[in-house]
Each structure stands twice: as structure tokens, then as C-alpha cells.
Tab-separated table of C-alpha atoms and ligand atoms in Angstrom:
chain	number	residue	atom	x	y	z
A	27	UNK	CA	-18.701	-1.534	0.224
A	28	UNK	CA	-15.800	-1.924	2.622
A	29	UNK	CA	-15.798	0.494	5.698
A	30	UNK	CA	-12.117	1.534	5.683
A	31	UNK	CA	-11.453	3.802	7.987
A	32	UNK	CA	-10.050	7.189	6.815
A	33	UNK	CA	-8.609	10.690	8.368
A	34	UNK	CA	-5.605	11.690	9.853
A	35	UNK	CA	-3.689	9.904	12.544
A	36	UNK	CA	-1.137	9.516	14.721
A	37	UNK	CA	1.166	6.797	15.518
A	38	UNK	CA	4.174	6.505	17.648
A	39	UNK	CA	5.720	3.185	16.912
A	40	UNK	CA	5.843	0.825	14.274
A	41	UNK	CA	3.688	-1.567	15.715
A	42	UNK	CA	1.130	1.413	15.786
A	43	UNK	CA	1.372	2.004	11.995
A	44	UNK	CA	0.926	-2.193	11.780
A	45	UNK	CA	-2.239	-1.991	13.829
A	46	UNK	CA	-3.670	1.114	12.082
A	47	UNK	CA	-3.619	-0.774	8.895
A	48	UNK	CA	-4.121	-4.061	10.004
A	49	UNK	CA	-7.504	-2.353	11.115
A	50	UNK	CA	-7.945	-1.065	7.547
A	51	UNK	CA	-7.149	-4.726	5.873
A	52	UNK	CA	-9.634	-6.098	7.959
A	53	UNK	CA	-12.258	-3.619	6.579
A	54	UNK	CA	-11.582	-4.390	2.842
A	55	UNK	CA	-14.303	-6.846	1.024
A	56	UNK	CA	-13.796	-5.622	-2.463
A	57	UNK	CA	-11.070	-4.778	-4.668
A	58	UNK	CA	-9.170	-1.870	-3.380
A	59	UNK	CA	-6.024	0.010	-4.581
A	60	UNK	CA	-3.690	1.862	-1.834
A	61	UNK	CA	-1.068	4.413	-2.647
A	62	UNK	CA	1.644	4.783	-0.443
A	63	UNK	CA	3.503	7.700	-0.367
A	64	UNK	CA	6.287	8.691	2.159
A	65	UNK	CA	10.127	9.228	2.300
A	66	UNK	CA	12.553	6.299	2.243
A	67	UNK	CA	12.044	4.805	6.067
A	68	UNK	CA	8.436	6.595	6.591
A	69	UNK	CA	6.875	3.521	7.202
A	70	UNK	CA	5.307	2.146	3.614
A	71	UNK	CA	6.255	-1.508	3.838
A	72	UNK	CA	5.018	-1.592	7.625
A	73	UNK	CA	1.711	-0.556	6.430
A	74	UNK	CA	1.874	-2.984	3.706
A	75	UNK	CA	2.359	-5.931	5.966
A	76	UNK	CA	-0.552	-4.521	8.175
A	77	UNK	CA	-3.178	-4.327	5.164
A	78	UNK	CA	-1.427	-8.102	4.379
A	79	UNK	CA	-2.023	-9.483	8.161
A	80	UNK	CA	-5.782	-7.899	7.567
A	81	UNK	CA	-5.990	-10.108	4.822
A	82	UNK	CA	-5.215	-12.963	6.934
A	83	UNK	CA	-1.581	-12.884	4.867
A	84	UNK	CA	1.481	-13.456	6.872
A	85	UNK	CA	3.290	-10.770	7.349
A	86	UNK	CA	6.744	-11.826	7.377
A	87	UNK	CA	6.201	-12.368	3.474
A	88	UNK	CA	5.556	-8.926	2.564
A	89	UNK	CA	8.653	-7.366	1.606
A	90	UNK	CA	10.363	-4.933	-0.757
A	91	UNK	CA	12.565	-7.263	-2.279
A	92	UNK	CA	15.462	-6.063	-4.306
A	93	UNK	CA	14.989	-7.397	-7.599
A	94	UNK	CA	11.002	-8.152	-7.555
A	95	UNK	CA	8.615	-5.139	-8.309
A	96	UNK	CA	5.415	-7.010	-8.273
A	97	UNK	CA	4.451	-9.738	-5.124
A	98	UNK	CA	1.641	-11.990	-5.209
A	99	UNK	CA	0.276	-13.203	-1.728
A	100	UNK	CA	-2.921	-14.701	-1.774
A	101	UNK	CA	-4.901	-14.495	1.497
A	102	UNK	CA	-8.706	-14.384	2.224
A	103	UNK	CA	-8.229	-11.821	-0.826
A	104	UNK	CA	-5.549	-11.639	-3.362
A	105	UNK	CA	-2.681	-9.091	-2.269
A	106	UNK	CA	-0.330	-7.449	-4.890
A	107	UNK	CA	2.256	-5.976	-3.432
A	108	UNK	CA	4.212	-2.802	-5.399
A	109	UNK	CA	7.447	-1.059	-5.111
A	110	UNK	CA	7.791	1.350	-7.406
A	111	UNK	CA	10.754	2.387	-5.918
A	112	UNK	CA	13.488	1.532	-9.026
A	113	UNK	CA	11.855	1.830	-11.917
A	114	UNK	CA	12.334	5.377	-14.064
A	115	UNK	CA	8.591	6.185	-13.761
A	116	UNK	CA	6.071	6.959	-16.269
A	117	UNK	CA	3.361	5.437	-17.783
A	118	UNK	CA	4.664	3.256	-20.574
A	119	UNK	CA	7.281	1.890	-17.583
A	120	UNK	CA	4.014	1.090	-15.894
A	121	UNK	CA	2.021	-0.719	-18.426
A	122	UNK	CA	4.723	-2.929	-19.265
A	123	UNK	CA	4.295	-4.147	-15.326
A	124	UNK	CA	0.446	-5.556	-16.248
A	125	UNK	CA	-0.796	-2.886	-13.777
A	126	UNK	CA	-3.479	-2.392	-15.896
A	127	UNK	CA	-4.525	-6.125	-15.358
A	128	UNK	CA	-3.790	-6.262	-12.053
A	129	UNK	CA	-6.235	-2.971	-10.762
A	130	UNK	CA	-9.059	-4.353	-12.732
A	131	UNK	CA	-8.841	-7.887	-11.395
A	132	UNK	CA	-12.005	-8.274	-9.269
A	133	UNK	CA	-11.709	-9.650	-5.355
A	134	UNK	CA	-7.614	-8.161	-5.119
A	135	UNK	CA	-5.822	-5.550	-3.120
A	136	UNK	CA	-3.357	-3.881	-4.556
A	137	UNK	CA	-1.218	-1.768	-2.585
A	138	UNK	CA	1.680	0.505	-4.312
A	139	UNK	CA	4.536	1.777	-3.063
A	140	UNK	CA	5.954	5.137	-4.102
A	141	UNK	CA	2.743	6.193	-6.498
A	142	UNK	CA	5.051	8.917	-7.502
A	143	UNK	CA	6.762	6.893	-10.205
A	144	UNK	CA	2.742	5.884	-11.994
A	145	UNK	CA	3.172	9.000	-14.095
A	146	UNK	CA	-0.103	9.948	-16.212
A	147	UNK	CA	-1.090	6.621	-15.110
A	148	UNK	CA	-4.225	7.166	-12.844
A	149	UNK	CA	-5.822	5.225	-10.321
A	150	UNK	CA	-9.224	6.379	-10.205
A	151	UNK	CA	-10.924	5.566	-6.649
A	152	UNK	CA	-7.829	4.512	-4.653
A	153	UNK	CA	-7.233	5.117	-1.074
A	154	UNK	CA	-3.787	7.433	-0.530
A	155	UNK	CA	-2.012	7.221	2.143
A	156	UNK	CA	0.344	9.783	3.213
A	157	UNK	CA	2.892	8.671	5.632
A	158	UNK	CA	5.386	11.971	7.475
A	159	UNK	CA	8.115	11.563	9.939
A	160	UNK	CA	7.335	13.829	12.592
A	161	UNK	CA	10.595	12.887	14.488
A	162	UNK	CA	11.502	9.309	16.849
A	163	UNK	CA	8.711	6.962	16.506
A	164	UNK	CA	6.130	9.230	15.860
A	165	UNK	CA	4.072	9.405	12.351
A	166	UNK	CA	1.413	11.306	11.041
A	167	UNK	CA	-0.641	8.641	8.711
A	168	UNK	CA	-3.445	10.410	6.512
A	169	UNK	CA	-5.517	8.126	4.973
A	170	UNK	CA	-8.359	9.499	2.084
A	171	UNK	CA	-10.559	8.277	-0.448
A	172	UNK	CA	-10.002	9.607	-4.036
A	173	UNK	CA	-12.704	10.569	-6.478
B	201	LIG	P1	9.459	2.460	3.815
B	201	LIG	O1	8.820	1.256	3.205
B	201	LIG	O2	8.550	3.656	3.880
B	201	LIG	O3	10.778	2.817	3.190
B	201	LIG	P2	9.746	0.726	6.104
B	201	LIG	O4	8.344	0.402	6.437
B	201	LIG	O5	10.538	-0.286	5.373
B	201	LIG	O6	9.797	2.140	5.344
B	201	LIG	O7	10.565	1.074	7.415
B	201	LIG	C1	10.081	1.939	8.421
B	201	LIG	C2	11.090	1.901	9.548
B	201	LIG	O8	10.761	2.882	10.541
B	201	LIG	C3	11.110	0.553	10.260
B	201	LIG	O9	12.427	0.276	10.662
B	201	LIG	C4	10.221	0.801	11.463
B	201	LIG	O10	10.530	-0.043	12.546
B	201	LIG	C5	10.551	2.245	11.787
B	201	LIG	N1	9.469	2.967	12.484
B	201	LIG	C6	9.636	3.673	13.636
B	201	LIG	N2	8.491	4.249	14.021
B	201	LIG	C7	7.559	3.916	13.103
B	201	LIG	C8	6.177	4.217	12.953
B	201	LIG	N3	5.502	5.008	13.821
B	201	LIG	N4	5.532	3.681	11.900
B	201	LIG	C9	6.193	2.918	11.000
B	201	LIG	N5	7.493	2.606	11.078
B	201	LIG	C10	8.187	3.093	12.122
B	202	LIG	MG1	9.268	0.058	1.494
């Protein structure tokens, strides 16, 4: 079982946020599923290229592209990579994406942005990660461990 570190934390740069879950990428032996959640600028796709550099993944490559909703990076583990961002939401939106595949693909990480738009899909198990702007640089990051 992977030791990921979870609670609630503080960070007051971007690098910060990068190290934080470069720290949890580092921890991950098994397949995992992170949901993102935060406003537009909170910090999602910095955290995403942190659990990507823990998965010895450069980081440069993980983006939100504009037209791509799914990214494949393959490091020590396969990373998928999701912005949910542009898509209407909901669950038959969702299937058609091959999420269903994707989560139950053993030995991957799959890390989604904006969870919001899964609808009545659930994620049983996944690791949710609530990112808030608390102003400047600074970022409350709370990481936990669904049932
Ligand atoms: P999102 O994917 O949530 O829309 P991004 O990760 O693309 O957001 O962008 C976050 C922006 O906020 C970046 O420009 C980053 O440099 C900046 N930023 C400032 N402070 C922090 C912080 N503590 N953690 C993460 N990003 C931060
Ligand atoms: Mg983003």
C-alpha cells in the first residue's frame, strides 16, 4: 500500500504546492486515482505536474491542453492526466472518455481535474484534493482518502 501523505496544509508558493505533491507521487506504488478540485488558477495543474515529477515524469509535459481531455505520460508508473474542465458533465459524457478503462487499469495514476463534471460517476477509494486561495501565494491544500 502506498504511504501518501494526507491532511491539511499550507503552501505559499507554487513551487510549495509542486513539492507537496511531488512528495505524494513519490509515495504512490499502486494504482491511485486523485481528484482535483479548486477554482480556475487554484493550483490543479501544478499539483498535477508534482504527482508527474514523483513519477519520475517530466514535468514540463503535463499540461491542460486546449483540445486534449485525456494525457498519457508514462513514467516509472503510467500517468493519465484529466481535465474535465470543457466537457458538459455527467456520466454518459464520462463513459464515452474510457474512464472506466482507464481507473481499473492496474500499475496507473490517474489524476482528474475538476471531479465536479464525473456526475453519478463514482470513484470509489480516490484521494481528493481540495485546493483554496487564501489570498497572494498562499494555499490551503487538503488532501483525504475516500471510502
Ligand atoms: P488550475 O489548474 O487550478 O486552474 P494552475 O495550476 O494552472 O491552476 O495555475 C495556478 C497558478 O497560480 C500558477 O500561475 C501558479 O504559479 C500560481 N500560484 C501562486 N501560488 C501558488 C500556490 N501556492 N500553489 C499553486 N499555484 C500557485
Ligand atoms: Mg488546470
Amino acid at each position: 500500500m502506498s504511504s501518501i501523505p494526507t491532511g491539511q496544509f499550507i503552501t505559499r508558493s507554487a513551487e510549495e504546492t509542486f513539492e507537496l505533491a511531488y512528495r505524494i507521487g513519490e509515495a504512490i506504488n499502486e494504482s491511485t486515482v486523485f481528484l482535483l478540485q479548486g477554482d480556475l488558477g487554484a493550483g490543479k495543474t501544478v499539483f498535477a505536474k508534482g504527482i508527474g515529477a514523483g513519477l519520475d515524469i517530466d514535468p514540463a509535459e503535463v499540461n491542460s491542453p486546449t483540445f486534449t481531455i485525456v494525457n498519457q505520460h508514462d513514467g516509472r508508473m503510467r500517468l493519465y492526466h484529466l481535465d474535465l474542465y470543457r466537457i458538459a458533465g455527467g456520466a454518459n459524457e464520462v463513459y464515452d472518455l474510457g474512464l472506466e478503462e482507464i481507473i481499473t487499469e492496474s500499475e496507473a495514476v490517474v489524476v482528474i481535474e475538476w471531479p465536479e463534471r464525473l456526475g453519478a460517476f463514482a470513484i470509489p477509494k480516490a484521494y481528493r484534493v481540495e485546493i483554496g486561495d487564501l489570498g497572494a501565494d498562499d494555499r490551503s491544500v487538503n488532501v483525504h482518502h475516500e471510502v
